[in-house]
Coordinates of C-alpha atoms and ligand atoms in Angstrom, one line a residue:
M9 CA 63.7 19.6 13.8
K10 CA 67.3 20.5 14.7
D11 CA 69.2 22.4 12.1
E12 CA 72.0 19.8 12.0
D13 CA 69.5 17.0 11.4
I14 CA 67.9 18.9 8.6
Q15 CA 71.4 19.4 7.0
A16 CA 72.2 15.8 7.4
I17 CA 68.9 14.7 5.8
Q18 CA 69.4 17.2 3.0
K19 CA 72.8 15.5 2.4
L20 CA 71.2 12.1 2.5
L21 CA 68.6 13.1 0.0
S22 CA 71.0 14.8 -2.4
T23 CA 71.7 11.6 -4.2
P24 CA 69.1 9.0 -5.3
K25 CA 68.2 6.5 -2.5
K26 CA 66.1 3.5 -1.9
V27 CA 63.6 4.7 0.6
V28 CA 61.0 2.7 2.5
I29 CA 58.2 4.6 4.2
I30 CA 56.2 2.9 7.0
P31 CA 53.0 3.9 8.8
H32 CA 51.5 2.3 11.9
R33 CA 49.3 -0.8 11.8
S34 CA 45.6 -0.2 10.8
P35 CA 46.7 3.1 9.2
D36 CA 44.3 6.0 9.3
G37 CA 44.0 9.1 7.2
D38 CA 47.0 10.8 8.7
A39 CA 49.2 7.7 8.4
M40 CA 48.3 7.1 4.8
G41 CA 48.3 10.8 3.9
S42 CA 51.7 11.4 5.3
T43 CA 53.3 8.3 3.9
L44 CA 51.9 8.8 0.4
G45 CA 52.6 12.6 0.5
L46 CA 56.2 11.8 1.4
Y47 CA 56.3 9.1 -1.3
H48 CA 55.3 11.5 -4.0
F49 CA 57.7 14.1 -2.7
L50 CA 60.6 11.6 -2.9
L51 CA 59.7 10.4 -6.3
K52 CA 59.9 14.0 -7.6
Q53 CA 63.5 14.0 -6.4
N54 CA 64.3 10.8 -8.2
H55 CA 64.4 8.5 -5.2
E56 CA 63.2 5.0 -5.4
A57 CA 60.4 5.2 -2.8
I58 CA 57.9 2.7 -1.6
V59 CA 55.2 2.7 1.1
I60 CA 54.8 -0.5 3.1
T61 CA 51.9 -0.7 5.5
P62 CA 51.9 -3.4 8.3
N63 CA 48.3 -4.5 7.3
E64 CA 45.6 -3.4 5.0
F65 CA 44.4 0.2 4.9
P66 CA 40.7 1.1 5.0
D67 CA 38.6 1.4 1.8
F68 CA 37.7 5.0 2.4
L69 CA 41.4 5.9 1.7
A70 CA 41.7 3.9 -1.4
W71 CA 41.2 7.0 -3.6
L72 CA 44.5 8.5 -2.4
P73 CA 47.0 9.0 -5.2
A74 CA 49.2 5.9 -5.7
S75 CA 47.5 3.9 -2.9
E76 CA 47.4 1.0 -5.4
K77 CA 51.3 1.0 -5.3
V78 CA 51.3 0.5 -1.5
L79 CA 52.7 -2.9 -0.4
I80 CA 51.1 -4.7 2.5
Y81 CA 53.5 -6.5 4.8
E82 CA 50.9 -9.0 6.1
K83 CA 50.2 -10.1 2.5
D84 CA 53.8 -10.8 1.5
K85 CA 56.0 -10.9 4.6
E86 CA 59.1 -12.3 2.9
N87 CA 59.3 -9.9 0.0
T88 CA 58.4 -6.8 2.0
A89 CA 60.8 -7.7 4.8
K90 CA 63.6 -8.0 2.1
I91 CA 62.7 -4.5 0.7
I92 CA 62.7 -3.0 4.1
L93 CA 66.1 -4.4 5.1
D94 CA 67.5 -3.5 1.7
A95 CA 66.6 0.2 2.0
D96 CA 69.2 3.0 2.2
L97 CA 66.8 5.0 4.3
V98 CA 63.6 4.3 6.3
F99 CA 60.9 6.8 7.3
T100 CA 58.5 5.8 10.1
L101 CA 55.5 8.2 10.1
D102 CA 52.6 8.7 12.5
F103 CA 54.0 6.3 15.2
N104 CA 57.0 6.2 17.5
A105 CA 57.3 2.7 18.8
F106 CA 58.0 -0.4 16.7
H107 CA 55.2 -2.4 18.4
R108 CA 52.7 -0.1 16.7
T109 CA 53.4 -2.0 13.5
G110 CA 52.4 -5.4 15.1
D111 CA 54.3 -8.3 13.7
M112 CA 56.4 -6.1 11.5
E113 CA 58.3 -5.1 14.6
Q114 CA 60.5 -8.1 14.2
V115 CA 61.7 -6.8 10.8
L116 CA 62.0 -3.2 11.9
K117 CA 64.3 -4.2 14.8
K118 CA 66.8 -5.5 12.2
I119 CA 67.0 -2.3 10.2
T120 CA 70.6 -1.0 9.9
A121 CA 69.9 1.9 7.6
P122 CA 69.2 5.3 9.2
I123 CA 65.6 5.8 10.3
I124 CA 63.8 9.2 10.2
M125 CA 60.8 9.5 12.5
I126 CA 58.1 12.1 12.0
D127 CA 55.4 11.8 14.6
H128 CA 53.1 13.6 17.0
H129 CA 52.4 11.0 19.7
Q130 CA 53.8 11.1 23.2
K131 CA 56.8 9.2 24.6
P132 CA 58.8 8.3 21.4
D133 CA 61.1 5.3 21.5
D134 CA 64.7 5.7 20.8
Y135 CA 65.1 4.0 17.5
A136 CA 65.4 6.8 15.0
K137 CA 68.7 8.5 13.9
Y138 CA 66.7 11.6 13.1
M139 CA 63.6 12.6 15.0
F140 CA 60.9 15.1 14.3
S141 CA 58.7 14.3 17.3
D142 CA 56.4 16.9 18.7
T143 CA 53.0 16.4 20.4
K144 CA 51.9 20.0 19.8
Y145 CA 51.1 19.2 16.1
G146 CA 47.6 17.9 15.4
S147 CA 48.8 15.6 12.6
T148 CA 51.9 14.0 11.1
C149 CA 50.8 15.5 7.8
E150 CA 51.1 19.0 9.1
M151 CA 54.6 18.1 10.4
L152 CA 55.5 16.7 6.9
F153 CA 54.6 20.1 5.4
H154 CA 57.0 21.8 7.8
F155 CA 59.6 19.1 7.3
I156 CA 59.5 19.7 3.5
A157 CA 59.6 23.5 4.1
D158 CA 62.6 23.1 6.4
L159 CA 64.4 21.1 3.8
G160 CA 64.0 24.1 1.5
A161 CA 61.8 22.1 -0.9
K162 CA 58.5 23.8 -0.6
S163 CA 58.6 24.6 -4.3
L164 CA 58.3 20.9 -5.0
L165 CA 54.9 20.7 -3.3
D166 CA 52.3 20.0 -6.0
K167 CA 48.6 19.1 -6.0
T168 CA 49.2 15.4 -5.5
I169 CA 51.5 15.9 -2.5
A170 CA 49.2 18.6 -1.1
T171 CA 46.1 16.4 -1.5
C172 CA 47.8 13.7 0.7
I173 CA 48.9 16.2 3.3
Y174 CA 45.4 17.8 3.5
T175 CA 43.9 14.3 4.0
G176 CA 45.9 13.8 7.2
I177 CA 45.3 17.2 8.5
V178 CA 41.5 17.1 8.0
T179 CA 41.1 13.6 9.4
D180 CA 43.3 13.9 12.5
S181 CA 41.8 17.3 13.4
G182 CA 38.2 16.1 13.1
S183 CA 37.7 18.5 10.3
F184 CA 39.5 21.3 12.1
R185 CA 37.6 21.1 15.3
F186 CA 40.0 19.4 17.8
P187 CA 42.0 21.7 20.1
S188 CA 45.3 20.8 18.3
T189 CA 44.1 22.8 15.4
T190 CA 46.1 26.1 15.4
S191 CA 46.4 29.2 13.3
T192 CA 49.4 27.5 11.8
T193 CA 47.3 24.5 10.8
H194 CA 45.0 26.9 8.9
R195 CA 48.0 28.7 7.3
V196 CA 49.3 25.4 6.1
V197 CA 45.9 24.5 4.7
A198 CA 45.8 28.0 3.0
D199 CA 49.0 27.1 1.3
L200 CA 47.6 23.7 0.2
I201 CA 44.6 25.4 -1.3
D202 CA 46.8 27.9 -3.1
I203 CA 48.7 24.9 -4.5
G204 CA 45.4 23.7 -6.0
I205 CA 43.9 21.0 -3.8
E206 CA 40.2 20.4 -4.2
N207 CA 39.4 20.5 -0.5
G208 CA 35.6 20.0 -1.0
A209 CA 36.2 17.0 -3.2
I210 CA 38.7 15.5 -0.7
H211 CA 36.1 16.0 2.1
N212 CA 33.5 14.2 0.0
S213 CA 35.8 11.3 -0.8
L214 CA 36.6 10.9 2.9
F215 CA 33.2 11.4 4.6
D216 CA 30.4 11.4 2.0
D217 CA 31.1 8.1 0.3
S218 CA 29.5 5.8 2.8
S219 CA 28.1 2.4 1.8
Y220 CA 24.5 1.6 2.8
S221 CA 25.8 -1.1 5.2
R222 CA 28.1 1.3 6.9
L223 CA 25.2 3.5 7.7
Q224 CA 23.2 0.5 8.9
L225 CA 26.2 -0.4 11.2
L226 CA 26.3 3.2 12.4
G227 CA 22.6 2.9 13.2
Q228 CA 23.2 -0.2 15.3
A229 CA 26.1 1.6 17.1
L230 CA 23.9 4.5 18.0
Q231 CA 21.2 2.2 19.2
N232 CA 23.8 0.5 21.5
M233 CA 25.0 3.8 22.9
K234 CA 24.8 4.1 26.7
I235 CA 25.0 7.4 28.5
L236 CA 26.3 7.9 32.1
L237 CA 25.5 11.5 32.5
D238 CA 26.8 11.7 36.1
K239 CA 30.2 10.8 34.6
K240 CA 29.7 12.9 31.5
T241 CA 30.4 9.8 29.6
S242 CA 28.9 7.8 26.7
Y243 CA 30.0 4.6 25.2
I244 CA 29.2 2.3 22.3
T245 CA 29.6 -1.4 21.9
L246 CA 29.7 -3.4 18.7
S247 CA 29.8 -7.1 18.8
Q248 CA 31.3 -9.3 16.1
K249 CA 27.8 -10.5 15.3
E250 CA 26.6 -6.9 14.7
L251 CA 29.6 -6.3 12.5
D252 CA 28.8 -9.5 10.5
V253 CA 25.1 -8.7 10.0
N254 CA 26.0 -5.3 8.6
N255 CA 28.7 -6.6 6.2
Y256 CA 31.5 -4.8 8.1
V257 CA 34.6 -4.0 6.1
K258 CA 37.7 -2.3 7.4
G259 CA 37.2 1.4 8.1
D260 CA 33.4 1.1 8.6
T261 CA 33.7 2.0 12.3
E262 CA 36.0 4.9 11.7
G263 CA 34.8 8.0 13.5
I264 CA 31.7 6.4 15.1
V265 CA 33.2 7.1 18.6
N266 CA 32.9 10.8 17.9
Y267 CA 29.1 10.6 17.9
G268 CA 29.2 10.1 21.7
L269 CA 30.9 13.4 22.2
S270 CA 28.2 15.2 20.3
I271 CA 25.8 14.8 23.1
K272 CA 25.3 17.8 25.4
G273 CA 27.0 17.3 28.7
V274 CA 29.3 14.4 27.5
V275 CA 33.0 15.1 27.6
F276 CA 34.3 11.5 27.5
A277 CA 33.3 8.9 24.8
A278 CA 34.4 5.4 24.2
I279 CA 33.7 2.6 21.7
F280 CA 34.3 -1.1 22.2
I281 CA 34.5 -3.3 19.1
E282 CA 34.7 -7.0 19.3
H283 CA 37.2 -8.7 16.9
R284 CA 36.6 -12.4 17.4
E285 CA 39.3 -13.6 15.0
E286 CA 42.0 -11.8 16.9
N287 CA 40.2 -12.5 20.2
I288 CA 40.4 -8.9 21.2
I289 CA 38.2 -5.9 22.0
K290 CA 39.5 -2.8 20.2
I291 CA 38.7 0.4 22.1
S292 CA 38.8 4.1 21.0
F293 CA 38.5 6.9 23.5
R294 CA 37.7 10.6 22.8
S295 CA 37.4 13.5 25.1
Q296 CA 36.7 17.2 25.1
G297 CA 38.7 19.6 27.4
S298 CA 41.1 18.5 30.0
F299 CA 40.2 14.8 30.6
D300 CA 43.3 12.9 29.4
V301 CA 42.3 9.8 27.5
N302 CA 45.9 9.0 26.7
Q303 CA 46.6 8.5 30.4
F304 CA 43.3 6.6 30.8
A305 CA 44.1 4.3 28.0
R306 CA 47.7 3.7 29.1
E307 CA 46.7 3.1 32.7
H308 CA 43.7 0.7 32.1
F309 CA 43.6 -0.6 28.6
N310 CA 47.0 -1.3 27.1
G311 CA 47.0 1.7 24.9
G312 CA 47.7 5.4 24.5
G313 CA 47.5 8.3 22.1
H314 CA 46.8 11.9 22.7
I315 CA 45.0 13.9 25.4
N316 CA 41.8 14.0 23.5
A317 CA 42.1 10.9 21.3
A318 CA 43.5 7.5 22.2
G319 CA 43.1 3.8 21.7
G320 CA 43.4 0.6 23.7
K321 CA 42.6 -3.0 23.8
S322 CA 41.2 -5.7 26.1
H323 CA 41.5 -9.5 26.1
L324 CA 38.4 -9.9 28.2
S325 CA 35.0 -10.5 26.6
L326 CA 33.0 -7.6 25.4
K327 CA 30.7 -7.8 28.4
D328 CA 33.6 -8.0 30.9
T329 CA 35.5 -5.2 29.2
V330 CA 32.5 -2.9 29.5
A331 CA 32.0 -4.0 33.2
K332 CA 35.7 -3.2 33.8
F333 CA 35.2 0.2 32.1
E334 CA 32.2 1.1 34.2
E335 CA 34.1 0.0 37.4
I336 CA 37.1 2.2 36.6
L337 CA 34.7 5.0 35.6
A338 CA 33.1 4.9 39.1
K339 CA 36.4 5.7 40.6
T340 CA 37.4 8.3 38.1
T341 CA 36.7 12.0 38.3
I342 CA 35.7 13.6 35.0
N343 CA 35.4 17.3 34.7
Ligands
LIG27 MN1 48.3 11.1 13.4

């Protein structure tokens, strides 16, 4: 972040403010970790902070400290909109375009208070007064750590804040295995461990707290997996019916797409999940190496993200979406 921006933000934060912190819709570990990490950081400085998510966050993140204090826009639009528009300062974390909040976009467009963006996705929109936007970081949580350090406030980091930050780093890096994981990432984590986080326990809360029905759903997903070895590609489908039979709750499909990449010879993996209520197929893409799934998602499936992890959507049926995917794949070179 630019020095003059840091100085301006230091000045803004030098007196107590009403601060609203917003992640993207369907927030993941990085979105929840960064917003709650910042929330605890601001409380320590006597600000009145509040996290407002566009819709519900997944159960597997409900153990995060103060997640019970999070307000959900979709559940109380009138009240949360009022709080947002009444804020002295707004942070948007882990996204860079208002439409990533869904409906909430209408409210965000009306904000007159200064907005601070911290985000690691490509092509940021131009809505923030202060921007810390850099795609070289593997997570917004890692950026939040540097942001706090740049503010000269590293001494305020405590176990609670560090736990939130670690959550985003570990989830967005696929437990430190994605290429965006740098030596700096590990240095940041070393600091977090020195602060006292229980990294093993966090890992367990995130990944080893599965319900039986989630594992059943995973089993179904793996059964459905198709391999196109000549295209070094695998994909998974899950229909609404399969979700229903396995008592799907939000968050249950998190990470399933990565199983496709674990197959020898596969460098491109996709998952197509039917959401009948919204009349939409939600898609996640993952890749290893140089195949750019951000570009692929932008070009063909109304989405985007990063080189090795992106999302998209389709309004066709599940069957037609998969047919479209296979057609595009036939014309795509994957190395
Ligand atoms: Mn992220």
